[in-house]
Amino acid sequence: MNEVKKETKKIQATETMKSVMAASFKELDDAVKSKSKKIAWCTSVGPAELLRSMGFLVYFPENHGAMLGSSRMAADLIPAANAKGFSPDICSYLTSDIGSYLTGNTPLKKAYGMEMPKPDVLVFNTNQCRDVKDWFDWYGREFDKPSIGVFTHRNIGEIKNYELDDIAQQFKDLIPTLESIAGVKFDMDRFRETVKLSRQCSELWKSCLALSEKTPSPWNFFDHTIHMGPAVVLRGTKEAVDYYSLLKKELDERAAAGVSSIGNEKLRIYWDGMPVWGKLRTFSDLFQSLDTCVVASTYCNSWIFTQLDENDPFRSMARAYTELFIARDEEYKIKYMTDLHSRYKFNGIIFHDAKTCPNNSNNRYGMPERLQKHLGTPTLTINGDLNDLRLFSEQQSITNVEAFIEQLNEVA
Amino acid sequence: MGKALFAGVDIGSSFTKVVLVDSEGEIKGSSVRRSGTDFNSSADICLGESLKQADAGHDAIRYCVSTGYGRKNVSLANETRTEIGCHGRGCYNAFPEQITIIDIGGQDNKIISLDGNGNRLSFKMNRKCAAGTGAFLEEMSGRLDVPISGFNALAMKSDATVTINSFCTVFAGTEVLEYIRDGKKVQDIVKGLFVSVVKRVIEMDSLSGKIIMTGGVVAYNPEIVRIASELLKTDISVPPMPQMTGALGAALFARDENHKLDTSLTAKAEICC
């Protein structure tokens, strides 16, 4: 029996997004070749605004990790990092990225004709996990460059003033080192402007995602993962603001015209946890064949930083980067998903238990069972990984998803 | 036109099962054989054998639902259903009440919970690992050089069960080798393997309502049901033909779907006239 692929309307802005991303990588590559600008490596939820305002070009190894996953190169590269003492059980972004460096094999070559740009400084924020620090520290030793960062509190319920004071001060403490590397003095006005652009980018990204509240949803999780690129690597720039203005206009039109991203939306799903980067197409086609739209996710909502405020840049940045879902306690997470449930009206929740990403695997302490009871919404956990496809069984996952949709259809 | 039959084809990782039911849901034929590498061919042979039992030809089949690992490889099938849905349907047919089904298959295990109306409340499958599946016992059969068909009789003779701790099939094999070296009796090792299978399965989910066990492993090794009952401290029921439950569920879905189609066509005809 062959599945019939349904006709869907492509998102036109995709081509622009590709050009915007390509231009940003070209800028990085040009800077490496001409030595015209300093390069800072930054974690994906690190203080990019501070770095940009001081003239650094910013490179995000996690974005490279996602490229290694989606290009399915990761599983071949991870063993090189394992051989250097990194366990196969830790973050597969880290192991595939370091494996990529060790073997000189990067998807940047094919995508942008460039090598991994070497850093002048590496700046992390542990708001996601400790792995990012270990990851950056390794490169710091390898390149003999400073690896500095911010240590965020974890399992945070209500955010306290002392936590904000602490994080804001940690941001400020980075400045002397960054000034000495950049060769320029910190400029408060430029910082305010960067924070403002970053907030504008976030507001637009947030409103684009919110359009999936509509039934049918004009785009879906798999589109979100592709179009979130500029929100991660270009926040704090005018290019990102311009891109999301363009995307929002198109999505508004699609929503107004009642365009469904999957052709025939019967069920709506929430995805918690990381994407399985090497299997985006498999899952996208699977859900489409089941007339099911994945309308929202914890992951893509994690790059919304609307708390940023140019009038109080350090403290607002501390709040924006502390209120991140991944850094919060279980009670907050339940409330957060309850709110999304009331807005997005999903029929079921799928938890992706990513073997090498415990902090993004929210199923491990009984949350699916608690949410199912609290919301009356069925949940499913699938086992896999963000990058390491050796930890993913495609057939098991497909059967699990199909059985889950059968179950939801019984109720519907 | 002869009698109408409805086919359920369950292509599992180890065995292919076919069940034919009539419009009353009564089983008219069934067959099972190793799935091998050509799923379509295995399904065809099983179907031929089942039709022979039913004393009917291919044209009697009104609708076919396929399920199991190879469900998308059955050219005859009108539609596919997952094995979770089909095991639920097949079990509910035998036990129409609130049930929890423990299915132990060749490479995956399932725990399926149904309410009193047969609607699925939840399900869980084993993770990537084959611990607690038929594949685990097949591997151990090789290690012990004892045919798997003899496992049940051996386990029943055991009076000093050994403990197998490892989740990993390969490392469990190492534990087995240690017991062999220590001179433990084969029946005690086999009983230990059965206990390990049951523990791996019952830890997958919480169990409520009437407990049912199905699957090929249970069909050939009833001692596993007795061990599970002992560990769970509750009675466990087994449907008739426990290996065929998925195929039976698929056949019943086929009958239901065909009925829906007939009803729809009748309604259309009435509107036209």
Short mmCIF file of N, CA and C in Angstrom, two decimals, chain A residues 197-268:
data_model
loop_
_atom_site.label_atom_id
_atom_site.label_comp_id
_atom_site.label_asym_id
_atom_site.label_seq_id
_atom_site.Cartn_x
_atom_site.Cartn_y
_atom_site.Cartn_z
N LEU A 197 16.98 45.34 18.89
CA LEU A 197 16.80 44.54 17.67
C LEU A 197 16.50 43.08 18.02
N SER A 198 17.16 42.60 19.06
CA SER A 198 16.95 41.21 19.47
C SER A 198 15.52 41.01 19.96
N ARG A 199 15.01 42.00 20.72
CA ARG A 199 13.63 41.89 21.20
C ARG A 199 12.66 41.93 20.01
N GLN A 200 12.93 42.82 19.06
CA GLN A 200 12.04 42.90 17.89
C GLN A 200 12.01 41.57 17.13
N CYS A 201 13.19 40.97 17.01
CA CYS A 201 13.28 39.65 16.35
C CYS A 201 12.43 38.63 17.13
N SER A 202 12.56 38.65 18.46
CA SER A 202 11.83 37.71 19.30
C SER A 202 10.32 37.91 19.21
N GLU A 203 9.92 39.19 19.21
CA GLU A 203 8.48 39.46 19.13
C GLU A 203 7.90 38.93 17.82
N LEU A 204 8.66 39.14 16.74
CA LEU A 204 8.18 38.66 15.44
C LEU A 204 8.16 37.13 15.39
N TRP A 205 9.22 36.52 15.92
CA TRP A 205 9.30 35.04 15.95
C TRP A 205 8.14 34.49 16.77
N LYS A 206 7.88 35.13 17.90
CA LYS A 206 6.79 34.70 18.77
C LYS A 206 5.44 34.79 18.03
N SER A 207 5.24 35.90 17.33
CA SER A 207 3.94 36.04 16.66
C SER A 207 3.82 35.09 15.47
N CYS A 208 4.97 34.76 14.84
CA CYS A 208 4.93 33.76 13.76
C CYS A 208 4.51 32.40 14.33
N LEU A 209 5.14 32.02 15.45
CA LEU A 209 4.80 30.73 16.06
C LEU A 209 3.34 30.70 16.49
N ALA A 210 2.88 31.84 17.02
CA ALA A 210 1.51 31.90 17.53
C ALA A 210 0.46 31.70 16.44
N LEU A 211 0.86 31.90 15.18
CA LEU A 211 -0.11 31.68 14.10
C LEU A 211 -0.51 30.21 13.99
N SER A 212 0.29 29.33 14.59
CA SER A 212 -0.09 27.90 14.62
C SER A 212 -1.21 27.63 15.61
N GLU A 213 -1.64 28.67 16.35
CA GLU A 213 -2.84 28.51 17.19
C GLU A 213 -4.08 28.35 16.31
N LYS A 214 -3.97 28.89 15.08
CA LYS A 214 -5.13 28.83 14.16
C LYS A 214 -5.38 27.40 13.70
N THR A 215 -6.64 27.11 13.44
CA THR A 215 -7.01 25.81 12.87
C THR A 215 -7.61 26.04 11.48
N PRO A 216 -7.02 25.50 10.41
CA PRO A 216 -5.80 24.72 10.41
C PRO A 216 -4.57 25.60 10.60
N SER A 217 -3.51 24.99 11.06
CA SER A 217 -2.28 25.74 11.26
C SER A 217 -1.59 26.00 9.92
N PRO A 218 -1.20 27.26 9.68
CA PRO A 218 -0.60 27.56 8.37
C PRO A 218 0.82 27.05 8.22
N TRP A 219 1.45 26.65 9.32
CA TRP A 219 2.76 26.00 9.25
C TRP A 219 2.88 25.10 10.45
N ASN A 220 3.96 24.34 10.54
CA ASN A 220 4.04 23.35 11.61
C ASN A 220 5.45 23.24 12.18
N PHE A 221 5.57 22.38 13.18
CA PHE A 221 6.83 22.23 13.91
C PHE A 221 8.03 22.03 12.98
N PHE A 222 7.83 21.24 11.93
CA PHE A 222 8.96 20.94 11.06
C PHE A 222 9.35 22.18 10.26
N ASP A 223 8.36 23.00 9.91
CA ASP A 223 8.67 24.32 9.31
C ASP A 223 9.36 25.20 10.34
N HIS A 224 8.84 25.17 11.58
CA HIS A 224 9.41 26.03 12.63
C HIS A 224 10.90 25.74 12.81
N THR A 225 11.26 24.43 12.82
CA THR A 225 12.67 24.09 13.07
C THR A 225 13.58 24.63 11.96
N ILE A 226 13.02 24.73 10.75
CA ILE A 226 13.83 25.25 9.64
C ILE A 226 13.93 26.77 9.72
N HIS A 227 12.79 27.41 10.02
CA HIS A 227 12.76 28.87 9.98
C HIS A 227 13.26 29.52 11.26
N MET A 228 13.60 28.72 12.28
CA MET A 228 14.10 29.33 13.51
C MET A 228 15.58 29.74 13.38
N GLY A 229 16.23 29.34 12.29
CA GLY A 229 17.65 29.63 12.12
C GLY A 229 18.03 31.07 12.43
N PRO A 230 17.40 32.05 11.78
CA PRO A 230 17.78 33.45 12.05
C PRO A 230 17.50 33.88 13.50
N ALA A 231 16.46 33.29 14.14
CA ALA A 231 16.17 33.67 15.54
C ALA A 231 17.28 33.22 16.46
N VAL A 232 18.01 32.18 16.03
CA VAL A 232 19.11 31.68 16.85
C VAL A 232 20.40 32.42 16.50
N VAL A 233 20.75 32.42 15.23
CA VAL A 233 22.10 32.90 14.88
C VAL A 233 22.15 34.37 14.49
N LEU A 234 21.01 35.01 14.27
CA LEU A 234 21.05 36.42 13.84
C LEU A 234 20.26 37.36 14.74
N ARG A 235 19.85 36.89 15.91
CA ARG A 235 19.11 37.82 16.78
C ARG A 235 20.06 38.94 17.19
N GLY A 236 19.47 40.14 17.26
CA GLY A 236 20.31 41.32 17.53
C GLY A 236 20.76 42.01 16.25
N THR A 237 20.24 41.50 15.10
CA THR A 237 20.60 42.16 13.82
C THR A 237 19.32 42.62 13.10
N LYS A 238 19.51 43.60 12.22
CA LYS A 238 18.39 44.09 11.44
C LYS A 238 17.93 43.02 10.43
N GLU A 239 18.90 42.22 9.96
CA GLU A 239 18.58 41.19 8.97
C GLU A 239 17.53 40.22 9.53
N ALA A 240 17.67 39.86 10.81
CA ALA A 240 16.71 38.93 11.42
C ALA A 240 15.33 39.57 11.52
N VAL A 241 15.31 40.84 11.91
CA VAL A 241 14.02 41.55 12.03
C VAL A 241 13.34 41.62 10.66
N ASP A 242 14.12 41.96 9.66
CA ASP A 242 13.55 42.06 8.31
C ASP A 242 13.02 40.70 7.85
N TYR A 243 13.79 39.64 8.14
CA TYR A 243 13.36 38.32 7.69
C TYR A 243 12.04 37.91 8.34
N TYR A 244 11.93 38.10 9.65
CA TYR A 244 10.70 37.65 10.30
C TYR A 244 9.51 38.55 9.97
N SER A 245 9.78 39.79 9.59
CA SER A 245 8.68 40.65 9.11
C SER A 245 8.12 40.06 7.81
N LEU A 246 9.05 39.64 6.95
CA LEU A 246 8.64 39.04 5.67
C LEU A 246 7.88 37.72 5.90
N LEU A 247 8.44 36.89 6.76
CA LEU A 247 7.82 35.58 7.02
C LEU A 247 6.42 35.76 7.63
N LYS A 248 6.33 36.69 8.57
CA LYS A 248 5.03 36.89 9.25
C LYS A 248 3.97 37.34 8.25
N LYS A 249 4.36 38.21 7.34
CA LYS A 249 3.40 38.70 6.33
C LYS A 249 2.85 37.50 5.54
N GLU A 250 3.74 36.63 5.13
CA GLU A 250 3.29 35.47 4.34
C GLU A 250 2.42 34.53 5.19
N LEU A 251 2.85 34.31 6.44
CA LEU A 251 2.07 33.40 7.30
C LEU A 251 0.70 33.99 7.64
N ASP A 252 0.66 35.31 7.81
CA ASP A 252 -0.64 35.98 8.04
C ASP A 252 -1.58 35.71 6.86
N GLU A 253 -1.01 35.81 5.67
CA GLU A 253 -1.83 35.59 4.46
C GLU A 253 -2.30 34.13 4.39
N ARG A 254 -1.39 33.23 4.72
CA ARG A 254 -1.77 31.80 4.71
C ARG A 254 -2.88 31.53 5.73
N ALA A 255 -2.71 32.12 6.92
CA ALA A 255 -3.71 31.90 7.98
C ALA A 255 -5.07 32.47 7.55
N ALA A 256 -5.03 33.68 6.97
CA ALA A 256 -6.28 34.32 6.54
C ALA A 256 -6.97 33.50 5.45
N ALA A 257 -6.16 32.87 4.59
CA ALA A 257 -6.73 32.07 3.49
C ALA A 257 -7.10 30.66 3.94
N GLY A 258 -6.81 30.32 5.19
CA GLY A 258 -7.15 28.99 5.70
C GLY A 258 -6.26 27.89 5.15
N VAL A 259 -5.01 28.25 4.79
CA VAL A 259 -4.08 27.25 4.26
C VAL A 259 -3.64 26.31 5.39
N SER A 260 -3.72 25.02 5.13
CA SER A 260 -3.22 24.03 6.09
C SER A 260 -1.83 23.59 5.65
N SER A 261 -0.91 23.55 6.60
CA SER A 261 0.46 23.18 6.22
C SER A 261 0.58 21.73 5.82
N ILE A 262 -0.41 20.90 6.20
CA ILE A 262 -0.32 19.47 5.88
C ILE A 262 -1.40 19.03 4.91
N GLY A 263 -2.22 19.94 4.48
CA GLY A 263 -3.25 19.61 3.50
C GLY A 263 -4.61 19.29 4.10
N ASN A 264 -4.60 18.47 5.14
CA ASN A 264 -5.89 18.08 5.74
C ASN A 264 -5.67 17.84 7.24
N GLU A 265 -5.88 18.88 8.03
CA GLU A 265 -5.56 18.78 9.46
C GLU A 265 -6.74 18.23 10.25
N LYS A 266 -6.55 17.02 10.81
CA LYS A 266 -7.61 16.44 11.63
C LYS A 266 -7.23 16.43 13.10
N LEU A 267 -5.94 16.24 13.38
CA LEU A 267 -5.47 16.20 14.76
C LEU A 267 -4.31 17.16 14.94
N ARG A 268 -4.11 17.60 16.19
CA ARG A 268 -3.04 18.56 16.49
C ARG A 268 -2.19 18.00 17.64
#
